PDB file of C-alpha atoms in Angstrom:
ATOM      1  CA  ARG A   1      -3.082   5.210  15.261  1.00  0.00           C
ATOM      2  CA  LEU A   2      -0.543   7.798  13.257  1.00  0.00           C
ATOM      3  CA  PHE A   3      -2.444  11.462  11.208  1.00  0.00           C
ATOM      4  CA  LEU A   4       0.934  12.485   8.964  1.00  0.00           C
ATOM      5  CA  ARG A   5       1.230  14.976   6.593  1.00  0.00           C
ATOM      6  CA  PRO A   6      -0.361  14.383   3.465  1.00  0.00           C
ATOM      7  CA  SER A   7       1.451  14.554   0.112  1.00  0.00           C
ATOM      8  CA  ARG A   8       1.729  16.906  -2.051  1.00  0.00           C
ATOM      9  CA  THR A   9      -0.380  14.064  -4.578  1.00  0.00           C
ATOM     10  CA  VAL A  10      -2.978  12.198  -4.002  1.00  0.00           C
ATOM     11  CA  THR A  11      -3.251   8.203  -5.500  1.00  0.00           C
ATOM     12  CA  GLU A  12      -5.795   7.500  -6.864  1.00  0.00           C
ATOM     13  CA  GLY A  13      -6.361   3.984  -8.810  1.00  0.00           C
ATOM     14  CA  LEU A  14      -5.792   1.669  -5.158  1.00  0.00           C
ATOM     15  CA  LYS A  15      -8.069  -1.357  -4.696  1.00  0.00           C
ATOM     16  CA  GLY A  16      -9.284  -3.643  -1.424  1.00  0.00           C
ATOM     17  CA  GLY A  17     -10.577  -1.100   0.277  1.00  0.00           C
ATOM     18  CA  LEU A  18     -13.827   0.692   0.338  1.00  0.00           C
ATOM     19  CA  TYR A  19     -12.221   4.031  -1.808  1.00  0.00           C
ATOM     20  CA  ASP A  20      -9.371   3.810  -4.031  1.00  0.00           C
ATOM     21  CA  SER A  21      -7.446   7.214  -2.883  1.00  0.00           C
ATOM     22  CA  THR A  22      -5.022   7.733  -0.327  1.00  0.00           C
ATOM     23  CA  ASN A  23      -2.367  10.598   1.043  1.00  0.00           C
ATOM     24  CA  LEU A  24       0.429   8.750   1.786  1.00  0.00           C
ATOM     25  CA  PRO A  25       3.975   8.819  -0.045  1.00  0.00           C
ATOM     26  CA  PRO A  26       3.317   8.022  -3.649  1.00  0.00           C
ATOM     27  CA  HIS A  27       5.680   4.856  -2.886  1.00  0.00           C
ATOM     28  CA  PHE A  28       3.962   4.190   0.843  1.00  0.00           C
ATOM     29  CA  ALA A  29       0.406   3.907  -1.956  1.00  0.00           C
ATOM     30  CA  ALA A  30       2.647   1.711  -4.410  1.00  0.00           C
ATOM     31  CA  ALA A  31       3.133  -0.831  -1.682  1.00  0.00           C
ATOM     32  CA  MET A  32       0.054  -0.830  -0.501  1.00  0.00           C
ATOM     33  CA  LYS A  33      -1.779  -1.232  -4.147  1.00  0.00           C
ATOM     34  CA  GLU A  34      -2.600  -4.193  -3.291  1.00  0.00           C
ATOM     35  CA  SER A  35      -4.755  -3.682  -0.444  1.00  0.00           C
ATOM     36  CA  PRO A  36      -5.056  -1.362   1.976  1.00  0.00           C
ATOM     37  CA  VAL A  37      -3.737  -4.017   5.350  1.00  0.00           C
ATOM     38  CA  VAL A  38      -0.660  -4.967   5.119  1.00  0.00           C
ATOM     39  CA  VAL A  39       0.419  -8.015   8.042  1.00  0.00           C
ATOM     40  CA  CYS A  40       3.795  -8.557   8.623  1.00  0.00           C
ATOM     41  CA  GLY A  41       5.965 -10.492  11.514  1.00  0.00           C
ATOM     42  CA  PRO A  42       8.267 -10.458  13.586  1.00  0.00           C
ATOM     43  CA  ARG A  43      12.389  -9.336  13.595  1.00  0.00           C
ATOM     44  CA  ILE A  44      11.489  -6.928  10.461  1.00  0.00           C
ATOM     45  CA  GLY A  45      14.051  -3.495   9.839  1.00  0.00           C
ATOM     46  CA  GLY A  46      16.823  -5.235  12.675  1.00  0.00           C
ATOM     47  CA  ILE A  47      13.921  -2.979  14.824  1.00  0.00           C
ATOM     48  CA  PRO A  48      14.759  -4.092  18.560  1.00  0.00           C
ATOM     49  CA  GLU A  49      11.267  -3.998  19.760  1.00  0.00           C
ATOM     50  CA  LEU A  50      10.665  -5.965  17.069  1.00  0.00           C
ATOM     51  CA  ALA A  51      12.155  -9.159  17.823  1.00  0.00           C
ATOM     52  CA  GLU A  52       8.754 -10.548  18.973  1.00  0.00           C
ATOM     53  CA  ALA A  53       6.561  -7.962  17.795  1.00  0.00           C
ATOM     54  CA  GLY A  54       4.037  -8.839  14.341  1.00  0.00           C
ATOM     55  CA  PHE A  55       1.888  -5.621  13.705  1.00  0.00           C
ATOM     56  CA  CYS A  56      -0.482  -5.011  11.017  1.00  0.00           C
ATOM     57  CA  ILE A  57      -0.747  -1.543   9.607  1.00  0.00           C
ATOM     58  CA  TYR A  58      -4.364   0.026   7.671  1.00  0.00           C
ATOM     59  CA  ASP A  59      -4.527   3.140   5.551  1.00  0.00           C
ATOM     60  CA  LEU A  60      -7.601   4.038   7.335  1.00  0.00           C
ATOM     61  CA  GLN A  61      -8.545   6.879   4.459  1.00  0.00           C
ATOM     62  CA  ARG A  62      -9.326   3.418   2.396  1.00  0.00           C
ATOM     63  CA  LEU A  63     -10.867   1.985   5.174  1.00  0.00           C
ATOM     64  CA  HIS A  64     -12.947   4.582   6.600  1.00  0.00           C
ATOM     65  CA  ASP A  65     -15.753   7.025   6.058  1.00  0.00           C
ATOM     66  CA  GLU A  66     -14.082  10.223   8.313  1.00  0.00           C
ATOM     67  CA  PHE A  67     -10.448  10.123   6.499  1.00  0.00           C
ATOM     68  CA  ALA A  68     -11.187   9.301   3.066  1.00  0.00           C
ATOM     69  CA  VAL A  69      -9.994  11.678   1.098  1.00  0.00           C
ATOM     70  CA  GLY A  70     -12.912  14.620   0.079  1.00  0.00           C
ATOM     71  CA  GLY A  71     -14.145  13.193   3.403  1.00  0.00           C
ATOM     72  CA  PRO A  72     -15.047  15.355   6.150  1.00  0.00           C
ATOM     73  CA  SER A  73     -11.709  15.243   7.377  1.00  0.00           C
ATOM     74  CA  GLU A  74     -11.395  18.086   4.040  1.00  0.00           C
ATOM     75  CA  GLU A  75     -10.284  21.033   5.104  1.00  0.00           C
ATOM     76  CA  GLU A  76      -8.003  19.367   7.085  1.00  0.00           C
ATOM     77  CA  PRO A  77      -6.251  16.567   5.170  1.00  0.00           C
ATOM     78  CA  CYS A  78      -3.772  13.825   6.641  1.00  0.00           C
ATOM     79  CA  ALA A  79      -3.353  10.187   5.309  1.00  0.00           C
ATOM     80  CA  VAL A  80      -4.379   8.176   8.637  1.00  0.00           C
ATOM     81  CA  LEU A  81      -2.978   5.345   9.314  1.00  0.00           C
ATOM     82  CA  GLU A  82      -2.930   2.373  12.480  1.00  0.00           C
ATOM     83  CA  ILE A  83      -0.940  -0.223  13.566  1.00  0.00           C
ATOM     84  CA  ASP A  84      -2.187  -2.820  15.101  1.00  0.00           C
ATOM     85  CA  PHE A  85       0.958  -4.237  17.047  1.00  0.00           C
ATOM     86  CA  PHE A  86       0.959  -7.632  18.870  1.00  0.00           C
ATOM     87  CA  ARG A  87       3.165  -9.520  21.745  1.00  0.00           C
ATOM     88  CA  ALA A  88       4.815  -5.914  22.408  1.00  0.00           C
ATOM     89  CA  ASP A  89       5.525  -6.012  25.581  1.00  0.00           C
ATOM     90  CA  LYS A  90       9.001  -4.036  24.428  1.00  0.00           C
ATOM     91  CA  ILE A  91       7.096  -1.187  23.114  1.00  0.00           C
ATOM     92  CA  ILE A  92       3.558  -0.844  25.732  1.00  0.00           C
ATOM     93  CA  ASN A  93       6.298  -0.302  28.200  1.00  0.00           C
ATOM     94  CA  LEU A  94       7.818   2.429  26.675  1.00  0.00           C
ATOM     95  CA  GLY A  95       6.326   5.309  28.906  1.00  0.00           C
ATOM     96  CA  ASP A  96       5.942   8.335  26.301  1.00  0.00           C
ATOM     97  CA  ASP A  97       3.800   8.192  23.346  1.00  0.00           C
ATOM     98  CA  LYS A  98       6.103  10.259  20.871  1.00  0.00           C
ATOM     99  CA  LYS A  99       9.108   7.844  21.095  1.00  0.00           C
ATOM    100  CA  ILE A 100       5.930   5.039  20.303  1.00  0.00           C
ATOM    101  CA  GLY A 101       5.131   7.083  17.265  1.00  0.00           C
ATOM    102  CA  ASP A 102       8.181   7.293  16.066  1.00  0.00           C
ATOM    103  CA  LEU A 103       8.708   3.390  16.561  1.00  0.00           C
ATOM    104  CA  ALA A 104       5.322   2.892  14.458  1.00  0.00           C
ATOM    105  CA  LEU A 105       6.754   4.801  11.965  1.00  0.00           C
ATOM    106  CA  ARG A 106       9.898   2.936  11.172  1.00  0.00           C
ATOM    107  CA  ALA A 107       8.310   0.059  11.076  1.00  0.00           C
ATOM    108  CA  VAL A 108       6.091   0.936   8.423  1.00  0.00           C
ATOM    109  CA  SER A 109       9.331   2.317   6.926  1.00  0.00           C
ATOM    110  CA  ALA A 110      10.635  -0.899   7.174  1.00  0.00           C
ATOM    111  CA  ALA A 111       7.788  -3.446   6.581  1.00  0.00           C
ATOM    112  CA  LEU A 112       7.096  -1.547   3.313  1.00  0.00           C
ATOM    113  CA  GLY A 113      11.118  -1.330   1.719  1.00  0.00           C
ATOM    114  CA  PHE A 114      11.709   2.263   2.225  1.00  0.00           C
ATOM    115  CA  PRO A 115      14.528   4.478   4.782  1.00  0.00           C
ATOM    116  CA  ASP A 116      12.674   6.708   7.838  1.00  0.00           C
ATOM    117  CA  LEU A 117       9.829   9.365   6.797  1.00  0.00           C
ATOM    118  CA  PRO A 118      11.445  12.217   9.420  1.00  0.00           C
ATOM    119  CA  SER A 119       9.480  12.013  12.763  1.00  0.00           C
ATOM    120  CA  ASP A 120       7.696  15.356  11.506  1.00  0.00           C
ATOM    121  CA  THR A 121       6.164  13.970   9.648  1.00  0.00           C
ATOM    122  CA  ILE A 122       4.006  12.791  11.969  1.00  0.00           C
ATOM    123  CA  ILE A 123       1.480  15.532  13.071  1.00  0.00           C
ATOM    124  CA  ASP A 124      -0.598  13.844  15.802  1.00  0.00           C
ATOM    125  CA  LEU A 125      -1.488  10.107  17.070  1.00  0.00           C
ATOM    126  CA  SER A 126      -3.045   8.358  19.526  1.00  0.00           C
ATOM    127  CA  ILE A 127      -1.641   5.749  21.460  1.00  0.00           C
ATOM    128  CA  ILE A 128      -3.826   2.998  22.577  1.00  0.00           C
ATOM    129  CA  ARG A 129      -2.206   0.430  25.100  1.00  0.00           C
ATOM    130  CA  ALA A 130      -3.353  -2.834  26.137  1.00  0.00           C
ATOM    131  CA  LYS A 131      -1.609  -5.347  28.390  1.00  0.00           C
ATOM    132  CA  ASN A 132      -1.341  -9.278  27.252  1.00  0.00           C
ATOM    133  CA  ALA A 133      -4.366  -9.057  25.158  1.00  0.00           C
ATOM    134  CA  VAL A 134      -3.113 -11.185  22.234  1.00  0.00           C
ATOM    135  CA  SER A 135      -4.920 -14.818  22.956  1.00  0.00           C
ATOM    136  CA  HIS A 136      -3.011 -17.469  23.210  1.00  0.00           C
ATOM    137  CA  PHE A 137      -4.100 -21.574  22.563  1.00  0.00           C
ATOM    138  CA  CYS A 138      -2.945 -24.644  23.638  1.00  0.00           C
ATOM    139  CA  VAL A 139      -1.723 -27.653  21.659  1.00  0.00           C
ATOM    140  CA  GLY A 140      -5.380 -29.397  20.350  1.00  0.00           C
ATOM    141  CA  SER A 141      -7.393 -26.441  21.825  1.00  0.00           C
ATOM    142  CA  ALA A 142      -8.929 -26.276  19.179  1.00  0.00           C
ATOM    143  CA  SER A 143     -11.445 -29.153  20.177  1.00  0.00           C
ATOM    144  CA  CYS A 144     -12.239 -27.480  22.869  1.00  0.00           C
ATOM    145  CA  SER A 145     -13.879 -25.451  20.463  1.00  0.00           C
ATOM    146  CA  PRO A 146     -17.807 -24.161  20.665  1.00  0.00           C
ATOM    147  CA  GLY A 147     -19.588 -23.321  17.628  1.00  0.00           C
ATOM    148  CA  VAL A 148     -20.779 -21.021  16.379  1.00  0.00           C
ATOM    149  CA  GLU A 149     -24.437 -21.473  17.376  1.00  0.00           C
ATOM    150  CA  LEU A 150     -24.587 -22.332  21.181  1.00  0.00           C
ATOM    151  CA  THR A 151     -27.598 -23.466  22.224  1.00  0.00           C
ATOM    152  CA  GLU A 152     -31.203 -23.021  20.190  1.00  0.00           C
ATOM    153  CA  SER A 153     -31.545 -18.714  18.845  1.00  0.00           C
ATOM    154  CA  LEU A 154     -27.938 -18.239  20.765  1.00  0.00           C
ATOM    155  CA  TYR A 155     -25.202 -17.208  18.463  1.00  0.00           C
ATOM    156  CA  ILE A 156     -21.154 -16.646  19.236  1.00  0.00           C
ATOM    157  CA  CYS A 157     -18.385 -15.091  17.266  1.00  0.00           C
ATOM    158  CA  GLY A 158     -14.779 -14.576  17.474  1.00  0.00           C
ATOM    159  CA  ASP A 159     -11.296 -16.042  17.267  1.00  0.00           C
ATOM    160  CA  TRP A 160     -11.670 -18.634  20.175  1.00  0.00           C
ATOM    161  CA  ILE A 161     -14.724 -20.438  18.122  1.00  0.00           C
ATOM    162  CA  ASP A 162     -14.526 -23.920  16.280  1.00  0.00           C
ATOM    163  CA  ARG A 163     -12.919 -24.088  12.651  1.00  0.00           C
ATOM    164  CA  LYS A 164     -14.236 -26.271  11.171  1.00  0.00           C
ATOM    165  CA  GLY A 165     -17.606 -24.072  10.185  1.00  0.00           C
ATOM    166  CA  HIS A 166     -13.929 -21.762   8.645  1.00  0.00           C
ATOM    167  CA  ALA A 167     -10.219 -22.679   8.451  1.00  0.00           C
ATOM    168  CA  SER A 168      -9.031 -19.364   9.405  1.00  0.00           C
ATOM    169  CA  TRP A 169      -7.498 -17.052  12.489  1.00  0.00           C
ATOM    170  CA  SER A 170      -7.791 -14.760  14.511  1.00  0.00           C
ATOM    171  CA  THR A 171      -9.325 -11.164  13.883  1.00  0.00           C
ATOM    172  CA  GLU A 172      -9.980 -12.796  10.730  1.00  0.00           C
ATOM    173  CA  LYS A 173     -11.914 -15.738  12.560  1.00  0.00           C
ATOM    174  CA  ALA A 174     -13.297 -12.844  14.232  1.00  0.00           C
ATOM    175  CA  VAL A 175     -15.009 -10.750  11.580  1.00  0.00           C
ATOM    176  CA  VAL A 176     -15.748 -14.120   9.835  1.00  0.00           C
ATOM    177  CA  THR A 177     -17.742 -15.811  12.663  1.00  0.00           C
ATOM    178  CA  GLY A 178     -19.862 -12.895  13.609  1.00  0.00           C
ATOM    179  CA  ARG A 179     -20.789 -13.087   9.499  1.00  0.00           C
ATOM    180  CA  GLN A 180     -21.533 -16.588  10.290  1.00  0.00           C
ATOM    181  CA  ALA A 181     -23.194 -16.439  12.891  1.00  0.00           C
ATOM    182  CA  VAL A 182     -25.511 -13.171  11.098  1.00  0.00           C
ATOM    183  CA  GLN A 183     -26.455 -16.085   8.632  1.00  0.00           C
ATOM    184  CA  LYS A 184     -27.558 -17.758  10.950  1.00  0.00           C
ATOM    185  CA  LEU A 185     -29.622 -15.482  12.812  1.00  0.00           C
ATOM    186  CA  SER A 186     -31.155 -14.063   9.189  1.00  0.00           C
ATOM    187  CA  ALA A 187     -32.451 -17.787   8.099  1.00  0.00           C
ATOM    188  CA  GLN A 188     -34.024 -18.127  12.161  1.00  0.00           C
ATOM    189  CA  PHE A 189     -36.097 -15.501  11.209  1.00  0.00           C
ATOM    190  CA  GLY A 190     -36.481 -15.345   7.594  1.00  0.00           C
ATOM    191  CA  LEU A 191     -33.708 -12.473   6.854  1.00  0.00           C
ATOM    192  CA  GLU A 192     -32.241 -11.267   4.180  1.00  0.00           C
ATOM    193  CA  CYS A 193     -28.830 -11.499   4.519  1.00  0.00           C
ATOM    194  CA  ASP A 194     -25.796 -10.236   2.272  1.00  0.00           C
ATOM    195  CA  ALA A 195     -22.914 -11.567   4.461  1.00  0.00           C
ATOM    196  CA  ASP A 196     -21.529 -14.227   2.683  1.00  0.00           C
ATOM    197  CA  ILE A 197     -18.123 -15.466   3.243  1.00  0.00           C
ATOM    198  CA  ILE A 198     -14.821 -16.096   0.749  1.00  0.00           C
ATOM    199  CA  GLU A 199     -13.773 -19.740   1.504  1.00  0.00           C
ATOM    200  CA  VAL A 200     -10.449 -20.668   2.343  1.00  0.00           C
ATOM    201  CA  GLU A 201      -8.854 -23.179   0.047  1.00  0.00           C
ATOM    202  CA  GLU A 202      -8.534 -26.958   1.946  1.00  0.00           C
ATOM    203  CA  ASP A 203      -5.105 -27.728   3.237  1.00  0.00           C
ATOM    204  CA  THR A 204      -2.672 -29.208   1.842  1.00  0.00           C
ATOM    205  CA  GLU A 205      -1.755 -33.205   2.399  1.00  0.00           C
ATOM    206  CA  TYR A 206       1.397 -32.037   4.754  1.00  0.00           C
ATOM    207  CA  LEU A 207      -0.852 -29.669   6.748  1.00  0.00           C
ATOM    208  CA  ALA A 208      -2.871 -31.128   7.626  1.00  0.00           C
ATOM    209  CA  ALA A 209      -0.768 -34.107   8.973  1.00  0.00           C
ATOM    210  CA  LEU A 210       0.776 -31.095  11.368  1.00  0.00           C
ATOM    211  CA  ARG A 211      -2.941 -30.971  11.963  1.00  0.00           C
ATOM    212  CA  LYS A 212      -3.902 -34.807  13.695  1.00  0.00           C
TER     213      LYS A 212
END
């Protein structure tokens, strides 16, 4: 998590989050206008440590109450980015948190298509390392995945749950199956539930063939 010097200009009217404003540099904010989340694959910007590592960028000012523009942290305003790397063995072994912070800032700049921001843009940071924390699935393993309702009155969720209920993956899958579990639990106990799910489009003919 990177805490960055705030831009002199607050960018407003952004889409997709709980809040529509950010203290990120205006060109960064414009690049993330449609969503506070950017998903990036490997080999971004020719950075050696990203040869296999993908990552997600989150603008926390648009997602978290505590960081929102005009929120509790307004006395010391700053832009807040969270960068979640995966398959990041080369990054996790960097012993110096500052090196990881600088690398994360370079990765964000490269992903959004802009020159690197100066390293002193970072005024604070928080690094969490989780080794071997990414799920790896063997071909055909989906057939062994359980459904959301494991047994009567026992509901489960996660990225390893049967995809027949909703064809999503990874973090999205964990969120979707969590909402599905809430729906089933609410139905069982006659509770009101506001956990609608946006259904994904059906697989194309070619993708359906590859899944067989």
